[in-house]
Short mmCIF file of C-alpha atoms in Angstrom, two decimals:
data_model
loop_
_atom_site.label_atom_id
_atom_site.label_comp_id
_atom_site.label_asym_id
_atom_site.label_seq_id
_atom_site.Cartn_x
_atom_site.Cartn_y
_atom_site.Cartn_z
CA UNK A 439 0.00 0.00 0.00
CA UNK A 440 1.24 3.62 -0.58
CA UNK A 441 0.79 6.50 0.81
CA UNK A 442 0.89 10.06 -0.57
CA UNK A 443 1.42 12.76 1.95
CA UNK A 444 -0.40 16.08 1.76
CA UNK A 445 1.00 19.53 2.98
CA UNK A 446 -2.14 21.10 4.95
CA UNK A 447 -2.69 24.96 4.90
CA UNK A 448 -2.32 27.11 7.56
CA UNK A 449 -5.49 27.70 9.71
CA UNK A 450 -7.78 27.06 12.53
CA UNK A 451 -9.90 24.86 9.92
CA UNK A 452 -9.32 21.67 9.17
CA UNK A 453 -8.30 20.91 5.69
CA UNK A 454 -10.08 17.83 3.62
CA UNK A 455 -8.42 16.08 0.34
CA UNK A 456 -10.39 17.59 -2.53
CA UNK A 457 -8.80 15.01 -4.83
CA UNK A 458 -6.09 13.20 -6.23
CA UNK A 459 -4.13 13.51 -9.92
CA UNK A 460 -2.04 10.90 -11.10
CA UNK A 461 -0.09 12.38 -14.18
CA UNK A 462 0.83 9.86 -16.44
CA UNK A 463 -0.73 9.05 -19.82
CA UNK A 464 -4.58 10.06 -19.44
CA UNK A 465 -5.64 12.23 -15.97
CA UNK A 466 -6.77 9.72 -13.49
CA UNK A 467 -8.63 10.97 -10.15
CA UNK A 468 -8.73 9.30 -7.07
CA UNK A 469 -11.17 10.42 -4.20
CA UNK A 470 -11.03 7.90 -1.02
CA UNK A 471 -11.78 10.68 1.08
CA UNK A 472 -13.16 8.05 3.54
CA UNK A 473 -9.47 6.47 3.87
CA UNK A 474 -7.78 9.89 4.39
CA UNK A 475 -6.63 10.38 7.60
CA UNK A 476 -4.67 13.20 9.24
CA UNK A 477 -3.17 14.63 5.36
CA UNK A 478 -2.85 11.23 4.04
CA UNK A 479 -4.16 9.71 1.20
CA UNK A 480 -4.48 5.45 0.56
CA UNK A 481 -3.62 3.61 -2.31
CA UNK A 482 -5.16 0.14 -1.74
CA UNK A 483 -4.22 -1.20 -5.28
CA UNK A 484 -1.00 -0.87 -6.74
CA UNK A 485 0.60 -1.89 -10.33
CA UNK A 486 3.23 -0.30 -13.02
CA UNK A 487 0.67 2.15 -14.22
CA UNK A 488 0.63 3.65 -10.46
CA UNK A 489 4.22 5.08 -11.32
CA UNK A 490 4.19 8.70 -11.79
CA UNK A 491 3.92 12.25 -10.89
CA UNK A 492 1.11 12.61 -7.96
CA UNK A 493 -0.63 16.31 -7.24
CA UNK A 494 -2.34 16.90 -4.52
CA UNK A 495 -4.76 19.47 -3.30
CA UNK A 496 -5.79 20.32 0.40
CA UNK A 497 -8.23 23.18 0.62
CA UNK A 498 -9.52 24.64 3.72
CA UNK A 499 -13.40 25.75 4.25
CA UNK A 500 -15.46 28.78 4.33
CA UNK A 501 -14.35 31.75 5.01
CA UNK A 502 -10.70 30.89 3.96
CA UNK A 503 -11.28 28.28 1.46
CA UNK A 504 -7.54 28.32 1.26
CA UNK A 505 -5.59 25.86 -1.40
CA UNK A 506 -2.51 24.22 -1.13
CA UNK A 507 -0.72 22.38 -4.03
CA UNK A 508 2.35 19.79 -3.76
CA UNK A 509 3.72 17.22 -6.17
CA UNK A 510 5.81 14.10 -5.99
CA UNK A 511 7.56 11.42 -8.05
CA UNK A 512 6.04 7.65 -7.00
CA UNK A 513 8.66 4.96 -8.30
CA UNK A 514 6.85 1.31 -8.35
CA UNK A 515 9.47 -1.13 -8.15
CA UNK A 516 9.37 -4.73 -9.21
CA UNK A 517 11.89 -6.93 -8.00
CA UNK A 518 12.99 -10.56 -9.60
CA UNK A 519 10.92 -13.76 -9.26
CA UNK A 520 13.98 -16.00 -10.06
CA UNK A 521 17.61 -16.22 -9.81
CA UNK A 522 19.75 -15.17 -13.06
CA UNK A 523 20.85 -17.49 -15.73
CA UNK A 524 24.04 -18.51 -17.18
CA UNK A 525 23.87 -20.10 -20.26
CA UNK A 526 26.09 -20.69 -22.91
CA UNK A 527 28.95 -23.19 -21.11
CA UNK A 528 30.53 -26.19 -22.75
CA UNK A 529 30.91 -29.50 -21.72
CA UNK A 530 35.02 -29.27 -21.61
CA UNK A 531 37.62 -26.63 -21.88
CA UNK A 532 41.31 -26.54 -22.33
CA UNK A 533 43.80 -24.26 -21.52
CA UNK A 534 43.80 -21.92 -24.49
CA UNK A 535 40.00 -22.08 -24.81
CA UNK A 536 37.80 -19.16 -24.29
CA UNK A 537 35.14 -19.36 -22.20
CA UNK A 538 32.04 -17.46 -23.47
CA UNK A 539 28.95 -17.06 -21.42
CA UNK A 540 25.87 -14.87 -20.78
CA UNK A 541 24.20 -14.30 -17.75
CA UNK A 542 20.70 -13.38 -18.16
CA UNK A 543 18.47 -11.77 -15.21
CA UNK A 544 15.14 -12.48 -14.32
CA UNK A 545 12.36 -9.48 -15.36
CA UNK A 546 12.56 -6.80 -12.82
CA UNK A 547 11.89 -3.33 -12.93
CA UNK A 548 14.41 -1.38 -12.82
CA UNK A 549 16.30 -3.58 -15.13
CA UNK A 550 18.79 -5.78 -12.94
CA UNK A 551 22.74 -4.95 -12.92
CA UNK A 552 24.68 -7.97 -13.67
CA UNK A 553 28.45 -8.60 -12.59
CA UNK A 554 30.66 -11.20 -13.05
CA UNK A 555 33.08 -12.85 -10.84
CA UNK A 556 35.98 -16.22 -11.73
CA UNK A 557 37.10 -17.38 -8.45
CA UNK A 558 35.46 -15.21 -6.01
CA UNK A 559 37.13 -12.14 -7.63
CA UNK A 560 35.34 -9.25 -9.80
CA UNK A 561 35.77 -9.77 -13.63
CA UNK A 562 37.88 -7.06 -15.38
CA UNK A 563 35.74 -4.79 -17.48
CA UNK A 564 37.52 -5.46 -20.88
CA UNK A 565 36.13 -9.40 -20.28
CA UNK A 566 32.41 -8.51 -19.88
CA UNK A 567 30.27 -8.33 -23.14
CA UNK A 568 27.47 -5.73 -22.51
CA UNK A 569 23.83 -6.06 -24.78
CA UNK A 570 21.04 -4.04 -25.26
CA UNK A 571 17.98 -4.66 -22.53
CA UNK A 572 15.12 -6.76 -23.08
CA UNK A 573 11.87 -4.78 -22.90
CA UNK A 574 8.97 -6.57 -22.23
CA UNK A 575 5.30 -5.87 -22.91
CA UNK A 576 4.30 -5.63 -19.25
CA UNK A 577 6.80 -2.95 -18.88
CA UNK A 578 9.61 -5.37 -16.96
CA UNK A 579 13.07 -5.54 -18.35
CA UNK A 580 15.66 -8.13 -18.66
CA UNK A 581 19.07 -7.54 -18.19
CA UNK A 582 21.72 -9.68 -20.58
CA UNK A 583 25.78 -9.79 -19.83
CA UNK A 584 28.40 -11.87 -21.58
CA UNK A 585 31.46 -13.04 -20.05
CA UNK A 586 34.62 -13.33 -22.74
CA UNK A 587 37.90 -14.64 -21.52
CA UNK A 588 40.47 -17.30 -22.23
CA UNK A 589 41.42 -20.02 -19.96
CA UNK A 590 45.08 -19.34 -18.50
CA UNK A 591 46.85 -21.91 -15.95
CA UNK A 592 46.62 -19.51 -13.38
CA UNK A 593 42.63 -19.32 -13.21
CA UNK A 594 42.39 -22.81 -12.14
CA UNK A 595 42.07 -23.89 -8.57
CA UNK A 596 43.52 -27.49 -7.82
CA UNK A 597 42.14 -29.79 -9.54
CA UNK A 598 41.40 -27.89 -12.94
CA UNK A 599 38.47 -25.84 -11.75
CA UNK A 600 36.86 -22.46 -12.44
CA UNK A 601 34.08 -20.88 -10.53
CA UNK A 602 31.87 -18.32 -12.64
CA UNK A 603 28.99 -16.50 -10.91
CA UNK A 604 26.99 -13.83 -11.83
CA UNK A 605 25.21 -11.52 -9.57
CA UNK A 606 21.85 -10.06 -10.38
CA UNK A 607 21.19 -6.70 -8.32
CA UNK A 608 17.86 -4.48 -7.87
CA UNK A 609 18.70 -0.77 -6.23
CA UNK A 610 16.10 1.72 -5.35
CA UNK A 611 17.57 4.75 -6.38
CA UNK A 612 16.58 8.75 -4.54
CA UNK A 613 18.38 12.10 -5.88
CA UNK A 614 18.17 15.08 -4.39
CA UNK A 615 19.57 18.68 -6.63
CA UNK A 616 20.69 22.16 -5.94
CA UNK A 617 18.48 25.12 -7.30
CA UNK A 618 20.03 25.84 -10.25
CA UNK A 619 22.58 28.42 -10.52
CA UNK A 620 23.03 30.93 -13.52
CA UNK A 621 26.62 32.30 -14.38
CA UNK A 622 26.43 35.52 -16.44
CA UNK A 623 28.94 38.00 -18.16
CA UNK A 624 27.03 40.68 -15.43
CA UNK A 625 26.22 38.02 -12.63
CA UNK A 626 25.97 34.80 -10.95
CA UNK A 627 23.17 34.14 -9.76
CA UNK A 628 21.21 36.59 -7.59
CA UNK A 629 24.44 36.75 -4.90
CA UNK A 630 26.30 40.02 -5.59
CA UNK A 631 28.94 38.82 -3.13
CA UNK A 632 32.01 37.19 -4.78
CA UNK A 633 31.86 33.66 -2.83
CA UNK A 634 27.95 32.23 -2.95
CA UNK A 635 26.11 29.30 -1.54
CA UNK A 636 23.26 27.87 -3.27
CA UNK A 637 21.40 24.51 -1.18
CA UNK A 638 18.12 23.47 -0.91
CA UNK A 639 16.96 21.29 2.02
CA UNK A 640 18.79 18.02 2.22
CA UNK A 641 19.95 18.61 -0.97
CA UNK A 642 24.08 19.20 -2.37
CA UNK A 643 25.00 22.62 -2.02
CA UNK A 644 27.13 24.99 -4.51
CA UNK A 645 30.06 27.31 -2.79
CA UNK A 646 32.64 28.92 -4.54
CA UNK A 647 32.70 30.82 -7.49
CA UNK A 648 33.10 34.88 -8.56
CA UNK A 649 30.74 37.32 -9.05
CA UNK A 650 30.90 37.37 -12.61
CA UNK A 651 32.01 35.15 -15.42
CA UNK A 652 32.62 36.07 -19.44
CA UNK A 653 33.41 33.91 -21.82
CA UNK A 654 37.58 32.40 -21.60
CA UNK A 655 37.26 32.40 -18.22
CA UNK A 656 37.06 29.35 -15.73
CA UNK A 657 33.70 28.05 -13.78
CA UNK A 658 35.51 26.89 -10.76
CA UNK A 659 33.08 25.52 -8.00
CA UNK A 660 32.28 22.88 -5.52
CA UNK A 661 29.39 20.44 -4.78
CA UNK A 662 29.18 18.95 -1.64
CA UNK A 663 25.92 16.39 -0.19
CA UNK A 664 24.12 16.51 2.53
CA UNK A 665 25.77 13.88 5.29
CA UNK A 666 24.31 10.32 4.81
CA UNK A 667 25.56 6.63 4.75
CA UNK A 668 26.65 5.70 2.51
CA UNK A 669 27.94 9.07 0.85
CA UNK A 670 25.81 10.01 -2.40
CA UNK A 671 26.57 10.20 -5.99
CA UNK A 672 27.30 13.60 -7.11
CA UNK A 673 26.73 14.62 -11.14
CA UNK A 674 26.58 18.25 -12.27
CA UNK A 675 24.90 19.35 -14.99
CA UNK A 676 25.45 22.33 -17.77
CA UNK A 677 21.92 23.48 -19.55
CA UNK A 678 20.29 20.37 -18.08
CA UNK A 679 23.40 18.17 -20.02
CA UNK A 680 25.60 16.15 -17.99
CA UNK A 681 29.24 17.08 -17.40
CA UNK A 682 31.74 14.93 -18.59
CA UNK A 683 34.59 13.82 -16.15
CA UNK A 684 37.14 15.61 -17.87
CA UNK A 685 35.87 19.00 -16.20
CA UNK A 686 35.35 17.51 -12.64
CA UNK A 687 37.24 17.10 -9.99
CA UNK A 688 36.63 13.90 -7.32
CA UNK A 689 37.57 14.75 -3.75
CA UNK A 690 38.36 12.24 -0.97
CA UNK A 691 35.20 11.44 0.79
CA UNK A 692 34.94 12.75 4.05
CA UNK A 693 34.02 10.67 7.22
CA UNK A 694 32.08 12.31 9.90
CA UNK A 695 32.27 11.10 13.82
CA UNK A 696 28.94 9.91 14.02
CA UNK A 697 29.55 7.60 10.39
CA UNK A 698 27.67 9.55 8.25
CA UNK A 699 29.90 10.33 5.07
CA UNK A 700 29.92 14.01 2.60
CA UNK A 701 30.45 13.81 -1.13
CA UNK A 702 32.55 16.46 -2.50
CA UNK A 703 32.39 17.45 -6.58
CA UNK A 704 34.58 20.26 -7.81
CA UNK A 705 33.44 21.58 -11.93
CA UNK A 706 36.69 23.34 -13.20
CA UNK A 707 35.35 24.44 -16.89
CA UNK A 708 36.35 27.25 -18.87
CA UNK A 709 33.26 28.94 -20.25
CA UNK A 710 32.81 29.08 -24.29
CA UNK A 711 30.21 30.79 -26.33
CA UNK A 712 28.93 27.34 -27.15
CA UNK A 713 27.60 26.94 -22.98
CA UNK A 714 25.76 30.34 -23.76
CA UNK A 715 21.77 30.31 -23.96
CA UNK A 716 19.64 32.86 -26.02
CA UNK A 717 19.78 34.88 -22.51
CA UNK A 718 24.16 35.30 -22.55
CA UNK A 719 23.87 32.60 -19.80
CA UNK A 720 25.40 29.17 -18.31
CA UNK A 721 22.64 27.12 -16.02
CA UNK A 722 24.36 25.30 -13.63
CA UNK A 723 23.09 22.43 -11.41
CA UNK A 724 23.91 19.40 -9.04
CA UNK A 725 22.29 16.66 -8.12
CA UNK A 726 23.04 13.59 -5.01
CA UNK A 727 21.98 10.05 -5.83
CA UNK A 728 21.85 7.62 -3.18
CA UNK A 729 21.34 4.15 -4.02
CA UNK A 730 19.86 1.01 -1.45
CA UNK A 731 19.79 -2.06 -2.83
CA UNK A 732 16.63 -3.83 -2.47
CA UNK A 733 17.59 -7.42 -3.99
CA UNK A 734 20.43 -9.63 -4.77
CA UNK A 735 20.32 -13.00 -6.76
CA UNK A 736 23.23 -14.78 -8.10
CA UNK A 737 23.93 -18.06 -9.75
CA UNK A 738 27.51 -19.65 -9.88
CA UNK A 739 28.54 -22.88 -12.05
CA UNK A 740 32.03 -24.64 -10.99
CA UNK A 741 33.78 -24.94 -14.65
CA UNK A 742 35.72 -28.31 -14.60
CA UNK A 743 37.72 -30.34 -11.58
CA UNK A 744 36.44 -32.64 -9.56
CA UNK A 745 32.86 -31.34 -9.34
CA UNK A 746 30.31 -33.90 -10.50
CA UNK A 747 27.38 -31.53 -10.36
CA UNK A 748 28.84 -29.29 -13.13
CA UNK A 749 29.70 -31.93 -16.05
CA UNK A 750 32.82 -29.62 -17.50
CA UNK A 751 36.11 -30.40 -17.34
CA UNK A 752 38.86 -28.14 -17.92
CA UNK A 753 42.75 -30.02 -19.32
CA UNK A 754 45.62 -28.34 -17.35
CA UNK A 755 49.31 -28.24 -19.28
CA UNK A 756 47.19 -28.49 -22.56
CA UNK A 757 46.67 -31.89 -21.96
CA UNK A 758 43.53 -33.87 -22.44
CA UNK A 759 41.19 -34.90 -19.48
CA UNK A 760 40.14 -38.46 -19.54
CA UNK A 761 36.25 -39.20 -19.27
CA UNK A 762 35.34 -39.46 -15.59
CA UNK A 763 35.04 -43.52 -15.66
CA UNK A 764 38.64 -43.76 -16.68
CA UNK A 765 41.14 -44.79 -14.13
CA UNK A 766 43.60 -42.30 -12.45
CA UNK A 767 46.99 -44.24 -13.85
CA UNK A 768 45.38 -44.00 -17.38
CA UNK A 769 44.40 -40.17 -17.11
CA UNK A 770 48.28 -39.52 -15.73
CA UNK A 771 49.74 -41.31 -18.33
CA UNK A 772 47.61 -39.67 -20.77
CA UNK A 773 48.59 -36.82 -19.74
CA UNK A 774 52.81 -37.41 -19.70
CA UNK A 775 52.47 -38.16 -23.15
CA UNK A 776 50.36 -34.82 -24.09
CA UNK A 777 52.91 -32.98 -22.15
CA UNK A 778 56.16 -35.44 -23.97
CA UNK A 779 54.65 -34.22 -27.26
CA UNK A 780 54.73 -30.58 -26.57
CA UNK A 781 58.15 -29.98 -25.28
CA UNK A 782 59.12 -32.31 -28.17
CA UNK A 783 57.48 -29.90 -30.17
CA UNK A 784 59.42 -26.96 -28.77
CA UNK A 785 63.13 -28.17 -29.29
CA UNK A 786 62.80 -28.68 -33.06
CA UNK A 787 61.34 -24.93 -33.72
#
């Protein structure tokens, strides 16, 4: 169940909910005045289509008959029904093989993010393979990631084995922004001081900066969050475009005494004619992201070794495994002669 919060007016009269707008595709009204208690409004029923921009309206009576407005983002988040999927494995690898696999999420909404590990350690990004996302019709998505990599000597444990797993996460996801700031040729802002502060409540707040800004010169400002734990994201943005990292500056996070942590983003830009609106002006803005994580599901195969419920085998030295049923002194001697054969190789190049 959700609930919407209303801001009452100020008064000795009580205010009622006159109705409720959800703003998404055609104008939908909901009136359960009956279920409103104290400001607060009851969604009983809830589905993908509940996901939007709610406005609300509490209006006080005669004489005043006083209105107040307020409007808020509702996210509806759907989290996996099943664990993800790796698919694409082979019976057997060698040393010298690649191993190319996908791991595919179940539908979630957001879409899931997928990592890889080999051997309990994170795979390097130049080995994943990232594809598009899977929309589906009941507005779910399903995320796809391929794994890529050769099979070295060193990635097997003893006994010839490989452990792949792929993790399937689900974060809910809250930002926060500065008012936005305005660098002129004549001004910045509305602050005729030289040093300015723009914050909103709870959210990252601008300091630095001059009084005045023409085009050659540098933007040089700060962005800081609000304390929290973990420490937020921080992103500015130039005419509602994100900046890219060449012009930002990451400072060391910094740790407070009662564990909450501050996010510190410093923009050091030099200002073209190109950043310029029709107005002779730069809008400048910041936003925090924090991100929980709501669900985690994983699957893991065991490539190869001694591990019956996988069925792959991995050859170590570049020699062949023997099938299973095979006795030990016929898989080593196997084995010596794959290795005889290579070395004999080697001398005659």
């Amino acid at each position: 169940m959700h609930t919407v919060s209303l801001k009452s007016p100020v008064g000795r009269h009580p205010p009622f909910v006159k109705n409720l707008q959800l703003m998404i595709g055609l104008l939908r009204s909901f009136q359960q005045l009956q279920k409103s208690v104290q400001g607060h409004v009851y969604l009983t029923k809830t589905d993908l289509d509940t996901e939007g921009i709610y406005r609300c309206e509490a209006s006080a009576e005669s004489p005043t008959f006083q209105t107040v407005e307020a409007e808020k983002p509702l996210k509806v988040y759907v989290i996996p029904q099943e664990d993800p999927e790796i698919v694409g494995s082979q019976s057997r690898y060698e040393v010298g093989d690649y191993v190319n696999v996908t791991c595919k999420s179940g539908p979630s909404k957001p879409a899931a993010v997928l990592k890889w590990y080999i051997n309990g350690k994170e795979a390097d990004l130049d080995q994943e393979i990232s594809y598009p996302t899977i929309n589906h019709v009941n507005g779910l998505q399903t995320s796809l990631l391929g794994l890529r990599f050769m099979v070295k000597p060193k990635d097997l444990f003893q006994g010839g084995a490989i452990t792949l797993k792929c993790t399937a996460t689900v974060s809910q996801t809250y930002s926060t922004w500065s008012e936005e700031l305005i660098v002129g040729e004549k001004f910045v802002g509305t602050a005729p001081m030289n040093t300015l502060t723009v914050i909103t409540k709870d959210g990252p707040q601008i300091t630095g900066g001059e009084s005045q800004y023409r085009v050659g010169e540098m933007l040089n400002f700060n962005c800081s969050s609000a304390k929290s734990r973990p420490a937020p994201t921080l992103h500015w943005y130039l005419n509602e475009e994100l900046v890219s990292d060449e012009s930002l500056i990451l400072y060391p996070t910094i740790q407070h005494e009662d564990g909450e942590e501050t996010s510190i983003l410093g923009l050091r830009l030099k200002v073209q004619q190109k950043h310029l609106d029709a107005n002779e002006e730069v809008r400048l803005k910041c936003t925090a992201t924090l991100s929980r994580v709501i669900n985690v599901r994983s699957d893991e195969r065991t490539v190869g070794g001694n591990h019956r419920n996988s069925g792959l085998q991995v050859a170590e030295n570049y020699g062949k495994v023997s099938e299973r049923n095979q006795s030990s002194s016929r898989s080593s001697a196997g084995l010596i002669v794959k290795v005889a054969a290579l070395f004999t190789i080697l001398a005659f190049l």
